[in-house]
mmCIF file of C-alpha atoms in Angstrom:
data_model
loop_
_atom_site.group_PDB
_atom_site.id
_atom_site.type_symbol
_atom_site.label_atom_id
_atom_site.label_comp_id
_atom_site.label_asym_id
_atom_site.label_seq_id
_atom_site.Cartn_x
_atom_site.Cartn_y
_atom_site.Cartn_z
ATOM 1 C CA MET P 1 8.571 25.453 41.893
ATOM 2 C CA LYS P 2 11.914 23.911 40.811
ATOM 3 C CA PRO P 3 11.266 20.475 38.515
ATOM 4 C CA TRP P 4 12.192 17.481 40.739
ATOM 5 C CA SER P 5 13.827 15.926 37.884
ATOM 6 C CA ILE P 6 16.630 18.538 38.192
ATOM 7 C CA LYS P 7 16.307 18.909 41.908
ATOM 8 C CA TYR P 8 17.133 15.491 42.308
ATOM 9 C CA GLN P 9 19.872 14.787 39.542
ATOM 10 C CA PRO P 10 22.518 12.608 40.912
ATOM 11 C CA ASN P 11 25.444 14.489 42.530
ATOM 12 C CA ASN P 12 28.143 11.810 41.494
ATOM 13 C CA SER P 13 28.591 8.541 39.635
ATOM 14 C CA SER P 14 27.438 6.302 42.575
ATOM 15 C CA GLU P 15 23.945 7.830 42.573
ATOM 16 C CA ILE P 16 23.349 6.919 38.931
ATOM 17 C CA GLN P 17 20.778 4.299 38.772
ATOM 18 C CA GLY P 18 20.549 1.244 36.205
ATOM 19 C CA GLN P 19 23.597 2.205 34.086
ATOM 20 C CA ASN P 20 26.629 0.932 35.419
ATOM 21 C CA LYS P 21 28.555 -0.158 32.356
ATOM 22 C CA ALA P 22 27.711 3.204 30.722
ATOM 23 C CA VAL P 23 29.075 5.266 33.613
ATOM 24 C CA GLU P 24 32.144 3.359 34.215
ATOM 25 C CA GLN P 25 32.923 3.729 30.225
ATOM 26 C CA LEU P 26 32.274 7.705 30.444
ATOM 27 C CA LEU P 27 34.665 7.816 33.309
ATOM 28 C CA GLY P 28 37.320 6.110 31.624
ATOM 29 C CA PHE P 29 36.734 8.518 28.778
ATOM 30 C CA VAL P 30 37.086 11.573 30.727
ATOM 31 C CA ASN P 31 40.130 10.116 32.993
ATOM 32 C CA ASN P 32 41.974 8.901 29.795
ATOM 33 C CA PHE P 33 41.067 11.909 27.227
ATOM 34 C CA LYS P 34 42.655 11.810 23.951
ATOM 35 C CA LYS P 35 42.325 14.974 21.573
ATOM 36 C CA GLY P 36 40.696 14.293 18.572
ATOM 37 C CA GLN P 37 37.978 11.788 20.159
ATOM 38 C CA ALA P 38 34.774 12.872 21.683
ATOM 39 C CA ALA P 39 32.406 10.370 23.583
ATOM 40 C CA LEU P 40 28.759 10.269 22.053
ATOM 41 C CA ILE P 41 26.393 8.503 24.570
ATOM 42 C CA TYR P 42 23.234 7.468 23.335
ATOM 43 C CA GLY P 43 19.712 6.029 24.555
ATOM 44 C CA PRO P 44 15.975 6.732 24.723
ATOM 45 C CA PRO P 45 14.699 9.832 26.054
ATOM 46 C CA GLY P 46 14.801 10.043 29.995
ATOM 47 C CA CYS P 47 17.418 7.217 30.651
ATOM 48 C CA GLY P 48 19.941 9.559 31.998
ATOM 49 C CA LYS P 49 22.260 10.611 29.608
ATOM 50 C CA THR P 50 22.448 14.437 30.371
ATOM 51 C CA SER P 51 22.166 13.982 34.370
ATOM 52 C CA ALA P 52 25.178 11.555 34.234
ATOM 53 C CA VAL P 53 27.640 13.842 32.573
ATOM 54 C CA HIS P 54 26.199 16.631 34.971
ATOM 55 C CA ALA P 55 26.663 14.254 37.868
ATOM 56 C CA ILE P 56 30.425 13.117 36.504
ATOM 57 C CA ALA P 57 31.578 16.764 36.102
ATOM 58 C CA LYS P 58 30.301 17.659 39.792
ATOM 59 C CA GLU P 59 32.156 14.378 40.959
ATOM 60 C CA MET P 60 35.537 15.177 39.159
ATOM 61 C CA GLU P 61 35.088 19.061 39.821
ATOM 62 C CA LEU P 62 35.089 20.125 36.104
ATOM 63 C CA GLU P 63 33.645 23.167 35.120
ATOM 64 C CA ILE P 64 30.729 21.957 32.578
ATOM 65 C CA ILE P 65 30.189 24.026 29.545
ATOM 66 C CA GLU P 66 26.801 22.906 27.929
ATOM 67 C CA VAL P 67 25.181 23.797 24.564
ATOM 68 C CA ASN P 68 22.044 22.413 23.362
ATOM 69 C CA ALA P 69 22.356 21.249 19.713
ATOM 70 C CA SER P 70 18.921 22.004 18.723
ATOM 71 C CA ASP P 71 19.673 25.704 19.770
ATOM 72 C CA ALA P 72 23.128 25.997 18.471
ATOM 73 C CA ARG P 73 22.375 24.227 15.091
ATOM 74 C CA ASN P 74 24.532 25.958 12.137
ATOM 75 C CA ALA P 75 28.464 26.065 11.634
ATOM 76 C CA ASP P 76 28.482 29.659 13.064
ATOM 77 C CA SER P 77 26.593 29.391 16.474
ATOM 78 C CA ILE P 78 28.197 26.239 17.195
ATOM 79 C CA LYS P 79 31.636 27.590 16.593
ATOM 80 C CA ALA P 80 30.499 30.709 18.557
ATOM 81 C CA LYS P 81 29.485 28.863 21.547
ATOM 82 C CA ILE P 82 31.871 26.029 21.957
ATOM 83 C CA GLY P 83 34.901 27.721 19.948
ATOM 84 C CA PRO P 84 36.024 29.579 23.092
ATOM 85 C CA ALA P 85 35.673 27.116 25.568
ATOM 86 C CA ILE P 86 37.654 24.370 23.625
ATOM 87 C CA SER P 87 41.088 26.146 24.610
ATOM 88 C CA GLN P 88 40.670 28.370 27.409
ATOM 89 C CA MET P 89 41.344 27.385 30.853
ATOM 90 C CA SER P 90 38.331 28.215 33.711
ATOM 91 C CA LEU P 91 38.332 31.134 35.617
ATOM 92 C CA PHE P 92 38.837 29.188 38.437
ATOM 93 C CA SER P 93 41.918 27.152 37.259
ATOM 94 C CA LYS P 94 39.479 24.089 36.939
ATOM 95 C CA GLY P 95 39.223 21.506 33.938
ATOM 96 C CA LYS P 96 36.279 21.401 31.618
ATOM 97 C CA LEU P 97 33.957 19.008 30.181
ATOM 98 C CA ILE P 98 31.886 20.269 27.124
ATOM 99 C CA LEU P 99 28.534 18.815 26.541
ATOM 100 C CA VAL P 100 26.702 18.965 23.246
ATOM 101 C CA ASP P 101 23.280 17.909 24.183
ATOM 102 C CA GLU P 102 20.383 16.697 22.250
ATOM 103 C CA LEU P 103 22.544 16.079 18.801
ATOM 104 C CA ASP P 104 19.323 14.800 16.902
ATOM 105 C CA GLY P 105 18.004 18.384 16.670
ATOM 106 C CA VAL P 106 20.717 19.471 14.225
ATOM 107 C CA SER P 107 19.526 18.852 10.640
ATOM 108 C CA GLY P 108 21.598 17.260 7.735
ATOM 109 C CA ASN P 109 20.212 19.538 5.327
ATOM 110 C CA SER P 110 18.575 22.711 6.804
ATOM 111 C CA ASP P 111 21.305 23.653 9.169
ATOM 112 C CA ARG P 112 24.299 22.875 6.512
ATOM 113 C CA GLY P 113 27.760 23.146 8.432
ATOM 114 C CA GLY P 114 26.914 22.582 12.033
ATOM 115 C CA LEU P 115 27.720 18.913 11.939
ATOM 116 C CA SER P 116 31.127 19.568 10.141
ATOM 117 C CA GLU P 117 32.148 22.362 12.447
ATOM 118 C CA LEU P 118 31.423 20.222 15.381
ATOM 119 C CA SER P 119 33.578 17.403 13.738
ATOM 120 C CA LYS P 120 36.284 20.415 13.414
ATOM 121 C CA LEU P 121 36.034 21.072 16.941
ATOM 122 C CA ILE P 122 36.618 17.681 18.387
ATOM 123 C CA ASP P 123 40.091 17.604 16.482
ATOM 124 C CA LYS P 124 40.847 21.130 18.200
ATOM 125 C CA THR P 125 39.369 20.756 21.756
ATOM 126 C CA ASN P 126 41.780 20.562 24.806
ATOM 127 C CA PHE P 127 38.979 19.325 26.631
ATOM 128 C CA PRO P 128 36.855 16.089 27.118
ATOM 129 C CA MET P 129 33.670 16.617 24.384
ATOM 130 C CA VAL P 130 30.628 14.570 25.159
ATOM 131 C CA MET P 131 27.558 14.502 22.728
ATOM 132 C CA THR P 132 24.028 12.876 23.548
ATOM 133 C CA ALA P 133 21.832 11.697 20.887
ATOM 134 C CA ASN P 134 18.468 9.518 21.187
ATOM 135 C CA ASP P 135 19.751 7.979 17.879
ATOM 136 C CA PRO P 136 23.076 8.264 16.739
ATOM 137 C CA TRP P 137 22.940 5.780 13.568
ATOM 138 C CA ASP P 138 21.458 8.560 11.253
ATOM 139 C CA LYS P 139 23.916 8.860 8.352
ATOM 140 C CA LYS P 140 24.449 12.484 9.267
ATOM 141 C CA PHE P 141 26.409 11.318 12.030
ATOM 142 C CA SER P 142 28.736 8.887 10.231
ATOM 143 C CA THR P 143 31.630 11.382 10.630
ATOM 144 C CA LEU P 144 31.025 12.152 14.386
ATOM 145 C CA ARG P 145 30.664 8.471 14.692
ATOM 146 C CA LYS P 146 34.341 7.586 13.584
ATOM 147 C CA LYS P 147 35.708 10.338 16.090
ATOM 148 C CA SER P 148 33.560 9.159 19.048
ATOM 149 C CA GLU P 149 33.580 6.516 21.618
ATOM 150 C CA MET P 150 29.991 5.212 21.374
ATOM 151 C CA ILE P 151 28.854 4.558 25.003
ATOM 152 C CA GLU P 152 25.148 3.087 25.203
ATOM 153 C CA PHE P 153 22.605 3.973 27.910
ATOM 154 C CA ARG P 154 20.098 1.435 28.172
ATOM 155 C CA THR P 155 16.124 1.816 28.781
ATOM 156 C CA LEU P 156 15.746 2.016 32.595
ATOM 157 C CA ALA P 157 14.026 -1.108 33.794
ATOM 158 C CA TYR P 158 11.022 -0.151 36.050
ATOM 159 C CA PRO P 159 12.613 -1.391 39.679
ATOM 160 C CA SER P 160 15.531 1.477 39.028
ATOM 161 C CA VAL P 161 12.664 3.870 38.238
ATOM 162 C CA LEU P 162 10.664 2.722 41.337
ATOM 163 C CA ALA P 163 13.478 2.975 43.504
ATOM 164 C CA ILE P 164 14.326 6.443 42.633
ATOM 165 C CA MET P 165 10.874 7.484 42.954
ATOM 166 C CA LYS P 166 10.750 6.078 46.347
ATOM 167 C CA ASN P 167 13.817 8.209 47.450
ATOM 168 C CA ILE P 168 12.177 11.277 45.958
ATOM 169 C CA ALA P 169 9.015 10.685 48.216
ATOM 170 C CA ALA P 170 10.562 10.103 50.767
ATOM 171 C CA LYS P 171 12.296 13.580 50.721
ATOM 172 C CA GLU P 172 9.407 15.393 49.770
ATOM 173 C CA GLU P 173 7.518 13.323 52.442
ATOM 174 C CA ILE P 174 4.658 12.364 49.935
ATOM 175 C CA GLU P 175 2.029 9.566 51.581
ATOM 176 C CA PHE P 176 1.878 7.352 48.524
ATOM 177 C CA ASP P 177 0.070 4.004 47.912
ATOM 178 C CA GLU P 178 2.740 1.236 46.513
ATOM 179 C CA ASP P 179 0.458 0.109 44.100
ATOM 180 C CA ALA P 180 -0.092 3.661 42.747
ATOM 181 C CA LEU P 181 4.012 4.232 42.685
ATOM 182 C CA THR P 182 4.571 1.001 41.225
ATOM 183 C CA SER P 183 2.180 1.597 38.443
ATOM 184 C CA LEU P 184 3.521 5.034 37.724
ATOM 185 C CA ALA P 185 7.209 3.629 37.461
ATOM 186 C CA ARG P 186 6.040 0.981 35.028
ATOM 187 C CA ARG P 187 4.035 3.459 33.129
ATOM 188 C CA ALA P 188 6.908 5.309 32.183
ATOM 189 C CA GLY P 189 8.205 2.486 30.308
ATOM 190 C CA GLY P 190 11.845 3.432 31.286
ATOM 191 C CA ASP P 191 11.292 7.214 30.994
ATOM 192 C CA LEU P 192 12.896 8.245 34.423
ATOM 193 C CA ARG P 193 12.449 11.999 33.709
ATOM 194 C CA GLY P 194 8.784 11.392 32.598
ATOM 195 C CA ALA P 195 7.950 9.252 35.978
ATOM 196 C CA ILE P 196 9.460 11.786 38.035
ATOM 197 C CA ASN P 197 7.199 15.094 36.443
ATOM 198 C CA ASP P 198 4.434 12.727 36.752
ATOM 199 C CA LEU P 199 4.917 12.432 40.287
ATOM 200 C CA GLN P 200 5.574 15.962 40.795
ATOM 201 C CA THR P 201 2.306 16.670 38.648
ATOM 202 C CA LEU P 202 0.099 14.550 40.840
ATOM 203 C CA ALA P 203 1.759 14.583 44.701
ATOM 204 C CA GLY P 204 3.503 17.956 44.513
ATOM 205 C CA ILE P 205 0.972 20.006 46.059
ATOM 206 C CA ASP P 206 -1.203 17.845 48.514
ATOM 207 C CA LYS P 207 2.118 15.443 49.068
ATOM 208 C CA LYS P 208 -0.489 12.409 48.760
ATOM 209 C CA LEU P 209 -0.149 9.941 45.841
ATOM 210 C CA THR P 210 -3.470 7.332 45.317
ATOM 211 C CA ARG P 211 -4.263 4.680 42.805
ATOM 212 C CA GLU P 212 -7.194 6.883 41.360
ATOM 213 C CA ASP P 213 -4.534 9.848 40.720
ATOM 214 C CA VAL P 214 -2.469 7.426 38.577
ATOM 215 C CA ASP P 215 -6.005 6.040 36.845
ATOM 216 C CA GLU P 216 -6.612 9.609 36.085
ATOM 217 C CA LEU P 217 -3.085 10.649 34.459
ATOM 218 C CA SER P 218 -3.655 7.630 31.791
ATOM 219 C CA GLY P 219 -6.730 9.900 30.576
ATOM 220 C CA ARG P 220 -4.856 13.114 29.979
ATOM 221 C CA ARG P 221 -1.309 11.988 29.643
ATOM 222 C CA GLN P 222 0.465 13.376 26.394
ATOM 223 C CA LYS P 223 0.516 11.317 23.258
ATOM 224 C CA ASP P 224 3.792 9.121 22.569
ATOM 225 C CA THR P 225 5.284 8.400 19.143
ATOM 226 C CA MET P 226 5.215 4.993 17.602
ATOM 227 C CA ILE P 227 9.010 5.390 17.188
ATOM 228 C CA ASN P 228 9.620 5.500 20.937
ATOM 229 C CA ALA P 229 7.221 2.740 21.400
ATOM 230 C CA LEU P 230 8.812 0.607 19.047
ATOM 231 C CA MET P 231 12.320 1.253 20.914
ATOM 232 C CA ARG P 232 10.628 0.079 24.132
ATOM 233 C CA ILE P 233 9.271 -2.900 22.522
ATOM 234 C CA PHE P 234 12.609 -3.731 20.408
ATOM 235 C CA LYS P 235 15.303 -2.773 23.010
ATOM 236 C CA THR P 236 14.172 -4.818 26.131
ATOM 237 C CA THR P 237 13.585 -8.425 27.290
ATOM 238 C CA ASN P 238 11.465 -7.268 30.192
ATOM 239 C CA PRO P 239 7.887 -7.768 29.666
ATOM 240 C CA ASP P 240 7.143 -4.984 32.306
ATOM 241 C CA VAL P 241 8.886 -2.177 30.135
ATOM 242 C CA ALA P 242 7.340 -3.443 26.918
ATOM 243 C CA ARG P 243 3.769 -4.039 27.734
ATOM 244 C CA PRO P 244 3.102 -0.379 28.535
ATOM 245 C CA ALA P 245 4.571 0.997 25.279
ATOM 246 C CA LEU P 246 1.482 1.277 23.058
ATOM 247 C CA GLN P 247 -0.717 2.688 25.981
ATOM 248 C CA ASP P 248 -0.118 6.301 24.942
ATOM 249 C CA VAL P 249 0.450 5.818 21.128
ATOM 250 C CA ASP P 250 -2.271 7.440 19.104
ATOM 251 C CA GLU P 251 -2.311 4.584 16.510
ATOM 252 C CA GLU P 252 -4.759 2.600 15.343
ATOM 253 C CA VAL P 253 -4.090 -1.344 15.908
ATOM 254 C CA ASP P 254 -4.014 -1.993 12.230
ATOM 255 C CA ASP P 255 -1.627 0.557 12.073
ATOM 256 C CA VAL P 256 0.585 -0.725 14.645
ATOM 257 C CA PHE P 257 0.959 -4.168 13.023
ATOM 258 C CA LEU P 258 2.161 -2.397 9.954
ATOM 259 C CA TRP P 259 4.717 -0.686 11.868
ATOM 260 C CA ILE P 260 6.059 -3.554 13.677
ATOM 261 C CA ASP P 261 6.136 -5.601 10.397
ATOM 262 C CA GLU P 262 8.123 -3.081 8.658
ATOM 263 C CA ASN P 263 10.919 -2.348 11.346
ATOM 264 C CA LEU P 264 10.973 -5.894 12.948
ATOM 265 C CA PRO P 265 13.494 -7.573 10.352
ATOM 266 C CA LYS P 266 15.384 -4.293 10.976
ATOM 267 C CA GLU P 267 15.958 -4.996 14.270
ATOM 268 C CA TYR P 268 15.956 -8.802 14.924
ATOM 269 C CA LYS P 269 18.811 -10.297 13.084
ATOM 270 C CA LYS P 270 18.596 -13.903 14.056
ATOM 271 C CA ALA P 271 16.408 -16.108 12.122
ATOM 272 C CA GLU P 272 14.950 -17.982 15.458
ATOM 273 C CA ASP P 273 14.443 -14.603 17.288
ATOM 274 C CA LEU P 274 12.491 -13.380 14.014
ATOM 275 C CA ALA P 275 10.559 -16.283 13.649
ATOM 276 C CA LYS P 276 9.165 -16.391 17.168
ATOM 277 C CA ALA P 277 8.552 -12.718 16.861
ATOM 278 C CA TYR P 278 6.312 -13.171 13.687
ATOM 279 C CA ASP P 279 4.802 -16.435 15.230
ATOM 280 C CA ASN P 280 3.551 -13.818 18.003
ATOM 281 C CA MET P 281 2.386 -11.263 15.425
ATOM 282 C CA SER P 282 0.445 -14.053 13.668
ATOM 283 C CA LYS P 283 -1.325 -15.086 16.824
ATOM 284 C CA ALA P 284 -2.197 -11.370 17.434
ATOM 285 C CA ASP P 285 -3.657 -11.143 14.141
ATOM 286 C CA VAL P 286 -5.932 -14.542 14.910
ATOM 287 C CA PHE P 287 -7.369 -12.318 17.698
ATOM 288 C CA ARG P 288 -7.735 -9.432 15.448
ATOM 289 C CA GLY P 289 -9.936 -11.519 13.095
ATOM 290 C CA ARG P 290 -11.699 -12.816 15.858
ATOM 291 C CA ILE P 291 -12.672 -9.301 16.742
ATOM 292 C CA ARG P 292 -13.730 -8.383 12.976
ATOM 293 C CA ARG P 293 -15.873 -11.519 13.271
ATOM 294 C CA TRP P 294 -17.820 -11.699 16.182
ATOM 295 C CA GLN P 295 -17.293 -8.096 17.940
ATOM 296 C CA HIS P 296 -15.683 -9.680 20.782
ATOM 297 C CA TRP P 297 -13.367 -6.753 21.541
ATOM 298 C CA ARG P 298 -12.254 -8.379 25.263
ATOM 299 C CA TYR P 299 -9.452 -9.887 22.868
ATOM 300 C CA LEU P 300 -7.890 -6.190 22.346
ATOM 301 C CA VAL P 301 -5.866 -6.932 25.541
ATOM 302 C CA TYR P 302 -4.474 -10.038 24.150
ATOM 303 C CA ILE P 303 -3.479 -8.473 20.993
ATOM 304 C CA TYR P 304 -1.492 -5.600 22.598
ATOM 305 C CA ASP P 305 0.170 -8.111 25.030
ATOM 306 C CA LEU P 306 1.435 -10.226 22.111
ATOM 307 C CA LEU P 307 2.706 -7.243 20.262
ATOM 308 C CA THR P 308 4.202 -5.740 22.863
ATOM 309 C CA ALA P 309 5.474 -8.324 25.651
ATOM 310 C CA GLY P 310 5.264 -11.300 22.762
ATOM 311 C CA ILE P 311 7.746 -9.601 20.634
ATOM 312 C CA ALA P 312 10.173 -8.206 23.271
ATOM 313 C CA LEU P 313 10.618 -12.072 24.770
ATOM 314 C CA SER P 314 10.778 -13.744 21.379
ATOM 315 C CA LYS P 315 14.971 -12.562 21.282
ATOM 316 C CA LYS P 316 17.184 -14.106 23.785
ATOM 317 C CA GLU P 317 19.028 -11.046 24.507
ATOM 318 C CA LYS P 318 18.595 -7.221 22.938
ATOM 319 C CA TYR P 319 20.358 -6.354 20.016
ATOM 320 C CA PRO P 320 22.807 -3.518 20.329
ATOM 321 C CA GLY P 321 22.812 -0.109 18.740
ATOM 322 C CA PHE P 322 19.668 1.563 17.090
ATOM 323 C CA ASN P 323 18.037 1.244 13.618
ATOM 324 C CA LYS P 324 15.891 4.138 12.103
ATOM 325 C CA TYR P 325 12.454 3.422 12.539
ATOM 326 C CA THR P 326 10.225 4.450 9.548
ATOM 327 C CA ARG P 327 6.694 4.190 8.722
ATOM 328 C CA THR P 328 5.543 1.611 6.553
ATOM 329 C CA THR P 329 5.351 2.003 2.603
ATOM 330 C CA ARG P 330 3.076 -0.751 1.935
ATOM 331 C CA ILE P 331 -0.093 1.720 2.008
ATOM 332 C CA LEU P 332 1.251 3.790 -0.033
ATOM 333 C CA LYS P 333 2.109 0.784 -2.952
ATOM 334 C CA ILE P 334 -1.279 -0.346 -2.170
ATOM 335 C CA TRP P 335 -2.809 3.177 -2.818
ATOM 336 C CA GLN P 336 -0.551 3.661 -5.997
ATOM 337 C CA TYR P 337 -1.463 0.098 -7.243
ATOM 338 C CA ASN P 338 -5.272 0.808 -6.697
ATOM 339 C CA GLN P 339 -4.999 4.199 -8.769
ATOM 340 C CA LYS P 340 -3.289 2.522 -11.521
ATOM 341 C CA ASN P 341 -5.636 -0.156 -11.798
ATOM 342 C CA ALA P 342 -8.631 2.443 -11.333
ATOM 343 C CA LYS P 343 -7.342 4.091 -14.351
ATOM 344 C CA LYS P 344 -7.163 0.730 -16.382
ATOM 345 C CA LYS P 345 -10.908 -0.164 -15.681
ATOM 346 C CA ALA P 346 -11.872 3.252 -16.462
ATOM 347 C CA ILE P 347 -10.316 2.786 -20.028
ATOM 348 C CA ALA P 348 -11.699 -0.472 -20.271
ATOM 349 C CA GLU P 349 -15.280 0.752 -19.334
ATOM 350 C CA LYS P 350 -14.993 3.051 -22.097
ATOM 351 C CA ILE P 351 -13.584 0.769 -24.753
ATOM 352 C CA ALA P 352 -16.219 -2.041 -23.665
ATOM 353 C CA GLU P 353 -19.254 0.318 -24.159
ATOM 354 C CA LYS P 354 -18.044 1.250 -27.611
ATOM 355 C CA THR P 355 -17.105 -2.529 -28.909
ATOM 356 C CA HIS P 356 -20.304 -3.760 -27.146
ATOM 357 C CA THR P 357 -18.509 -6.423 -24.985
ATOM 358 C CA SER P 358 -17.311 -6.812 -21.732
ATOM 359 C CA ARG P 359 -14.760 -4.798 -19.198
ATOM 360 C CA LYS P 360 -13.259 -8.163 -18.546
ATOM 361 C CA ASN P 361 -13.068 -9.057 -22.073
ATOM 362 C CA VAL P 362 -11.362 -5.714 -22.963
ATOM 363 C CA ILE P 363 -8.715 -5.745 -20.228
ATOM 364 C CA ASN P 364 -7.765 -9.238 -21.056
ATOM 365 C CA ASP P 365 -7.937 -9.329 -24.807
ATOM 366 C CA THR P 366 -8.510 -5.685 -26.317
ATOM 367 C CA LEU P 367 -6.506 -3.503 -23.807
ATOM 368 C CA PRO P 368 -2.752 -5.134 -24.631
ATOM 369 C CA PHE P 369 -3.077 -4.585 -28.294
ATOM 370 C CA VAL P 370 -4.589 -0.890 -27.958
ATOM 371 C CA LYS P 371 -1.390 -0.069 -25.645
ATOM 372 C CA LEU P 372 0.656 -1.509 -28.597
ATOM 373 C CA MET P 373 -0.948 0.651 -31.162
ATOM 374 C CA PHE P 374 -0.647 3.842 -28.735
ATOM 375 C CA LYS P 375 3.218 3.351 -28.206
ATOM 376 C CA ASN P 376 4.018 2.286 -32.075
ATOM 377 C CA ASN P 377 1.377 4.284 -34.176
ATOM 378 C CA LYS P 378 0.686 7.948 -33.130
ATOM 379 C CA SER P 379 -1.918 9.184 -35.715
ATOM 380 C CA GLU P 380 -4.259 5.673 -34.966
ATOM 381 C CA ALA P 381 -3.408 6.454 -31.317
ATOM 382 C CA GLU P 382 -5.311 10.202 -31.746
ATOM 383 C CA LYS P 383 -8.308 8.408 -33.767
ATOM 384 C CA LEU P 384 -8.790 6.074 -31.024
ATOM 385 C CA ALA P 385 -8.353 8.550 -28.071
ATOM 386 C CA GLU P 386 -10.992 10.728 -29.801
ATOM 387 C CA TYR P 387 -13.373 7.599 -30.528
ATOM 388 C CA PHE P 388 -13.060 6.146 -27.071
ATOM 389 C CA ASP P 389 -13.198 9.709 -25.660
ATOM 390 C CA LEU P 390 -10.181 9.238 -23.496
ATOM 391 C CA ASP P 391 -8.739 11.912 -21.411
ATOM 392 C CA LYS P 392 -5.465 13.117 -21.475
ATOM 393 C CA ALA P 393 -4.534 10.916 -18.297
ATOM 394 C CA GLU P 394 -5.713 7.907 -19.686
ATOM 395 C CA VAL P 395 -3.785 8.568 -22.821
ATOM 396 C CA ASN P 396 -0.586 9.065 -21.002
ATOM 397 C CA TYR P 397 -1.220 5.700 -19.346
ATOM 398 C CA LEU P 398 -1.616 3.634 -22.755
ATOM 399 C CA SER P 399 1.201 5.491 -24.275
ATOM 400 C CA GLY P 400 3.687 4.719 -21.207
#
């Protein structure tokens, strides 16, 4: 069975939903192509980047030469697959549109030469070259960005996703519950391809979609990544897009707080927006405290509403561009501090036992002088190490 996400790809620019500005930019780039410049279209997974390129090529009767950058990763493979296409006319005397899809799949280190070769081909190509990426702001793409017109595809609002799904349901003669289809569109969080795949999975055989089918899907959906969830929260002002962002993420609520706390200042640049977002986080933390204190788990829904829709609505408008979201380093720093502190306490215990005093007194009074001796008097340090029965790691700590 042919995937519906391919079967129902748009055939022209007018059929592309929810990306009017981006489509207009892309059409302008192709129509006014200048040698030495490419287009780099970017946005979250499933928002229609690749489909839009195919639709425009079909509309303009251009032969499309498609290369998946995840497959052609190094200089030789990229040159072999794209090199011949950038100068030779089509067999059918058509123009060409060269698509380099999934640019994120090329590594800056292990696939050495791939990105630099692509940069050279941009200078040589006689035909428009379009590249796609989820996150184009990685430093490894800096050279490509300088040579590219940046075209942003936004996260699709759920009404756009719903409209497309209704159209597909009608063509496939699917009997559907309105609430079920709406719920399926909302759950997608702007990922149109994922929503269409879900619809085909649930209704492709018996041609029927019920609320029970959608509820069952939530128990067996593939887990999403925290980075995609953050993108859906930070890159929208629509609560219907933000609220489902965390429902398929395999992260404890405490870790979600840390992820948001780490990346929020990277995204929200205005002090007012940042203050409102942290205010919503603090309210969510109040409910977290109530759960810990009273075990009232019904408050969990308020935590997730505040961390998703609350933070999404804290800004007046979406910030342009993409940021590289990362896991918090706070846990590692706390662990490193605890490890270091545990070593200090272990040394203090040994000294306290030999000097018949408390560990607290050793830490406050004795340990600073012992450390000074270990740094300045090696022979005495060796005697003390033997007397206090210190191991090599403890000696290194005192000497450092």
